[in-house]
Amino acid sequence: MTIVGWAQIALILAAVIAAAIPLGGYIARVLAGERTFWTPVLAPVERAFYRLSGVDPAREQSWLTYTMAMLAFSIVGFASLYALQRLQNFLPLNPQGFDGVPADLSFNTSLSFITNTNWQNYSGETTMSHLTQMLGLTVHNFLSAATGLAMAFALVRGFSRAESPTVGNFWVDVTRSTLYVLLPLSIVVALFIVTYPELGAMNVMKLASPQSAILSAVIFNALIIIALIPLALKGVPYRPVGAAALLRRNLLIYGLGGIVAPFIGIKLIDLLVSALHLA
């Protein structure tokens, strides 16, 4: 890798580290229901969603109710996305006249998008209609990420509220994650990319090929899962600590580690995959 490539990686890491604490603090305030600079604009929209869906934002859920709500939400999301793909040839906004997506590909795509893995074994422009991409895939890019944020905060509340029977409200957490975090963030990123379109061509890791990049990422994730099994079986000691302090600690250890480790691990695996001509 060239010096410019390493400099690009260092620049991205520095930007992520610099944004981690203020962005993490903002997300913590949003999920805690505190006032932010977006509140005057988005609070009426948030309340309208609750009224339309019959959700009481003041009513918290037990861990079991929270989990069941997440599972029901994901099952409905999977079924609707699967049906949208299979029936796209009968639906509007299909100017290319694409047929319905095959059953196996629809199943794989639906399952991956509701779990925020977004595995795409197809070319969107030659497979998915405009409606499927807008109403199906794009929506789940937001909702699956919001679900992940909600579950992460439910876990933090479970640790910080040792004696409390509740861990929050799933519907409130998903709504706030989408409205206050993901939508504004997507607008900022989109404006940045439009302003600097040349950034879209940056391959800061200089991976050998798209095929080796995919294989390296899959191998890295598989190794991480295996490495985490002993930790999951052993568990972690409980220490009473506030939610804000716990969030800062987890952002530093797992957030920063989750950025640095994949850069290094995937690059090393890519070098090995290329040397062995596996991709």
PDB file of N, CA and C in Angstrom, residues 195-236:
ATOM      1  N   THR A 195     -21.249  17.113  -3.030  1.00  0.00           N
ATOM      2  CA  THR A 195     -20.294  18.216  -3.110  1.00  0.00           C
ATOM      3  C   THR A 195     -18.922  17.736  -3.558  1.00  0.00           C
ATOM      4  N   TYR A 196     -18.531  16.532  -3.080  1.00  0.00           N
ATOM      5  CA  TYR A 196     -17.221  15.966  -3.433  1.00  0.00           C
ATOM      6  C   TYR A 196     -17.408  14.596  -4.068  1.00  0.00           C
ATOM      7  N   PRO A 197     -17.881  14.540  -5.316  1.00  0.00           N
ATOM      8  CA  PRO A 197     -18.177  13.245  -5.946  1.00  0.00           C
ATOM      9  C   PRO A 197     -16.955  12.369  -6.141  1.00  0.00           C
ATOM     10  N   GLU A 198     -15.769  12.982  -6.191  1.00  0.00           N
ATOM     11  CA  GLU A 198     -14.565  12.175  -6.397  1.00  0.00           C
ATOM     12  C   GLU A 198     -14.277  11.251  -5.222  1.00  0.00           C
ATOM     13  N   LEU A 199     -14.874  11.537  -4.055  1.00  0.00           N
ATOM     14  CA  LEU A 199     -14.654  10.672  -2.888  1.00  0.00           C
ATOM     15  C   LEU A 199     -15.266   9.296  -3.084  1.00  0.00           C
ATOM     16  N   GLY A 200     -16.282   9.210  -3.956  1.00  0.00           N
ATOM     17  CA  GLY A 200     -16.916   7.919  -4.180  1.00  0.00           C
ATOM     18  C   GLY A 200     -16.007   6.916  -4.844  1.00  0.00           C
ATOM     19  N   ALA A 201     -14.935   7.415  -5.496  1.00  0.00           N
ATOM     20  CA  ALA A 201     -14.010   6.511  -6.193  1.00  0.00           C
ATOM     21  C   ALA A 201     -12.839   6.088  -5.323  1.00  0.00           C
ATOM     22  N   MET A 202     -12.807   6.532  -4.068  1.00  0.00           N
ATOM     23  CA  MET A 202     -11.671   6.209  -3.200  1.00  0.00           C
ATOM     24  C   MET A 202     -11.730   4.765  -2.730  1.00  0.00           C
ATOM     25  N   ASN A 203     -10.657   4.046  -2.952  1.00  0.00           N
ATOM     26  CA  ASN A 203     -10.503   2.696  -2.413  1.00  0.00           C
ATOM     27  C   ASN A 203      -9.361   2.766  -1.423  1.00  0.00           C
ATOM     28  N   VAL A 204      -9.675   3.270  -0.230  1.00  0.00           N
ATOM     29  CA  VAL A 204      -8.611   3.602   0.713  1.00  0.00           C
ATOM     30  C   VAL A 204      -7.834   2.379   1.171  1.00  0.00           C
ATOM     31  N   MET A 205      -8.436   1.195   1.141  1.00  0.00           N
ATOM     32  CA  MET A 205      -7.742   0.002   1.604  1.00  0.00           C
ATOM     33  C   MET A 205      -6.965  -0.686   0.496  1.00  0.00           C
ATOM     34  N   LYS A 206      -7.177  -0.267  -0.756  1.00  0.00           N
ATOM     35  CA  LYS A 206      -6.459  -0.835  -1.896  1.00  0.00           C
ATOM     36  C   LYS A 206      -6.550  -2.354  -1.908  1.00  0.00           C
ATOM     37  N   LEU A 207      -7.751  -2.876  -1.757  1.00  0.00           N
ATOM     38  CA  LEU A 207      -7.949  -4.316  -1.802  1.00  0.00           C
ATOM     39  C   LEU A 207      -7.753  -4.812  -3.229  1.00  0.00           C
ATOM     40  N   ALA A 208      -7.394  -6.079  -3.350  1.00  0.00           N
ATOM     41  CA  ALA A 208      -6.953  -6.606  -4.646  1.00  0.00           C
ATOM     42  C   ALA A 208      -8.054  -6.578  -5.697  1.00  0.00           C
ATOM     43  N   SER A 209      -9.265  -6.952  -5.316  1.00  0.00           N
ATOM     44  CA  SER A 209     -10.367  -7.020  -6.272  1.00  0.00           C
ATOM     45  C   SER A 209     -11.687  -7.025  -5.500  1.00  0.00           C
ATOM     46  N   PRO A 210     -12.806  -6.744  -6.166  1.00  0.00           N
ATOM     47  CA  PRO A 210     -14.098  -6.851  -5.472  1.00  0.00           C
ATOM     48  C   PRO A 210     -14.343  -8.238  -4.903  1.00  0.00           C
ATOM     49  N   GLN A 211     -13.910  -9.281  -5.635  1.00  0.00           N
ATOM     50  CA  GLN A 211     -14.125 -10.655  -5.163  1.00  0.00           C
ATOM     51  C   GLN A 211     -13.313 -10.930  -3.894  1.00  0.00           C
ATOM     52  N   SER A 212     -12.049 -10.502  -3.888  1.00  0.00           N
ATOM     53  CA  SER A 212     -11.232 -10.737  -2.692  1.00  0.00           C
ATOM     54  C   SER A 212     -11.719  -9.885  -1.523  1.00  0.00           C
ATOM     55  N   ALA A 213     -12.258  -8.713  -1.822  1.00  0.00           N
ATOM     56  CA  ALA A 213     -12.798  -7.857  -0.756  1.00  0.00           C
ATOM     57  C   ALA A 213     -13.974  -8.533  -0.067  1.00  0.00           C
ATOM     58  N   ILE A 214     -14.890  -9.097  -0.867  1.00  0.00           N
ATOM     59  CA  ILE A 214     -16.054  -9.780  -0.293  1.00  0.00           C
ATOM     60  C   ILE A 214     -15.617 -10.998   0.507  1.00  0.00           C
ATOM     61  N   LEU A 215     -14.721 -11.814  -0.067  1.00  0.00           N
ATOM     62  CA  LEU A 215     -14.256 -13.021   0.623  1.00  0.00           C
ATOM     63  C   LEU A 215     -13.525 -12.654   1.907  1.00  0.00           C
ATOM     64  N   SER A 216     -12.711 -11.628   1.870  1.00  0.00           N
ATOM     65  CA  SER A 216     -11.961 -11.214   3.068  1.00  0.00           C
ATOM     66  C   SER A 216     -12.898 -10.734   4.162  1.00  0.00           C
ATOM     67  N   ALA A 217     -13.930  -9.976   3.782  1.00  0.00           N
ATOM     68  CA  ALA A 217     -14.890  -9.497   4.771  1.00  0.00           C
ATOM     69  C   ALA A 217     -15.665 -10.653   5.398  1.00  0.00           C
ATOM     70  N   VAL A 218     -16.066 -11.634   4.580  1.00  0.00           N
ATOM     71  CA  VAL A 218     -16.794 -12.796   5.100  1.00  0.00           C
ATOM     72  C   VAL A 218     -15.906 -13.590   6.065  1.00  0.00           C
ATOM     73  N   ILE A 219     -14.649 -13.819   5.689  1.00  0.00           N
ATOM     74  CA  ILE A 219     -13.724 -14.564   6.556  1.00  0.00           C
ATOM     75  C   ILE A 219     -13.490 -13.806   7.857  1.00  0.00           C
ATOM     76  N   PHE A 220     -13.310 -12.494   7.756  1.00  0.00           N
ATOM     77  CA  PHE A 220     -13.075 -11.694   8.965  1.00  0.00           C
ATOM     78  C   PHE A 220     -14.250 -11.786   9.926  1.00  0.00           C
ATOM     79  N   ASN A 221     -15.460 -11.639   9.403  1.00  0.00           N
ATOM     80  CA  ASN A 221     -16.653 -11.721  10.258  1.00  0.00           C
ATOM     81  C   ASN A 221     -16.802 -13.105  10.877  1.00  0.00           C
ATOM     82  N   ALA A 222     -16.497 -14.143  10.102  1.00  0.00           N
ATOM     83  CA  ALA A 222     -16.577 -15.503  10.646  1.00  0.00           C
ATOM     84  C   ALA A 222     -15.581 -15.687  11.794  1.00  0.00           C
ATOM     85  N   LEU A 223     -14.365 -15.171  11.625  1.00  0.00           N
ATOM     86  CA  LEU A 223     -13.356 -15.285  12.678  1.00  0.00           C
ATOM     87  C   LEU A 223     -13.753 -14.498  13.925  1.00  0.00           C
ATOM     88  N   ILE A 224     -14.356 -13.325  13.727  1.00  0.00           N
ATOM     89  CA  ILE A 224     -14.792 -12.518  14.870  1.00  0.00           C
ATOM     90  C   ILE A 224     -15.876 -13.241  15.659  1.00  0.00           C
ATOM     91  N   ILE A 225     -16.817 -13.853  14.949  1.00  0.00           N
ATOM     92  CA  ILE A 225     -17.892 -14.584  15.624  1.00  0.00           C
ATOM     93  C   ILE A 225     -17.317 -15.720  16.461  1.00  0.00           C
ATOM     94  N   ILE A 226     -16.368 -16.470  15.881  1.00  0.00           N
ATOM     95  CA  ILE A 226     -15.739 -17.570  16.610  1.00  0.00           C
ATOM     96  C   ILE A 226     -14.994 -17.046  17.837  1.00  0.00           C
ATOM     97  N   ALA A 227     -14.290 -15.924  17.668  1.00  0.00           N
ATOM     98  CA  ALA A 227     -13.522 -15.368  18.777  1.00  0.00           C
ATOM     99  C   ALA A 227     -14.415 -14.862  19.909  1.00  0.00           C
ATOM    100  N   LEU A 228     -15.648 -14.468  19.585  1.00  0.00           N
ATOM    101  CA  LEU A 228     -16.546 -13.923  20.600  1.00  0.00           C
ATOM    102  C   LEU A 228     -17.317 -15.007  21.355  1.00  0.00           C
ATOM    103  N   ILE A 229     -17.287 -16.235  20.859  1.00  0.00           N
ATOM    104  CA  ILE A 229     -18.021 -17.316  21.532  1.00  0.00           C
ATOM    105  C   ILE A 229     -17.563 -17.503  22.984  1.00  0.00           C
ATOM    106  N   PRO A 230     -16.244 -17.586  23.259  1.00  0.00           N
ATOM    107  CA  PRO A 230     -15.836 -17.725  24.671  1.00  0.00           C
ATOM    108  C   PRO A 230     -16.315 -16.565  25.544  1.00  0.00           C
ATOM    109  N   LEU A 231     -16.277 -15.343  25.010  1.00  0.00           N
ATOM    110  CA  LEU A 231     -16.755 -14.190  25.778  1.00  0.00           C
ATOM    111  C   LEU A 231     -18.243 -14.310  26.070  1.00  0.00           C
ATOM    112  N   ALA A 232     -19.007 -14.765  25.062  1.00  0.00           N
ATOM    113  CA  ALA A 232     -20.445 -14.915  25.262  1.00  0.00           C
ATOM    114  C   ALA A 232     -20.750 -15.990  26.301  1.00  0.00           C
ATOM    115  N   LEU A 233     -19.980 -17.066  26.301  1.00  0.00           N
ATOM    116  CA  LEU A 233     -20.203 -18.148  27.261  1.00  0.00           C
ATOM    117  C   LEU A 233     -19.768 -17.743  28.666  1.00  0.00           C
ATOM    118  N   LYS A 234     -18.673 -16.994  28.753  1.00  0.00           N
ATOM    119  CA  LYS A 234     -18.152 -16.588  30.055  1.00  0.00           C
ATOM    120  C   LYS A 234     -18.963 -15.453  30.666  1.00  0.00           C
ATOM    121  N   GLY A 235     -19.412 -14.534  29.814  1.00  0.00           N
ATOM    122  CA  GLY A 235     -20.125 -13.372  30.311  1.00  0.00           C
ATOM    123  C   GLY A 235     -19.172 -12.300  30.797  1.00  0.00           C
ATOM    124  N   VAL A 236     -19.712 -11.203  31.274  1.00  0.00           N
ATOM    125  CA  VAL A 236     -18.905 -10.098  31.782  1.00  0.00           C
ATOM    126  C   VAL A 236     -19.375  -9.761  33.190  1.00  0.00           C
TER     127      VAL A 236
END
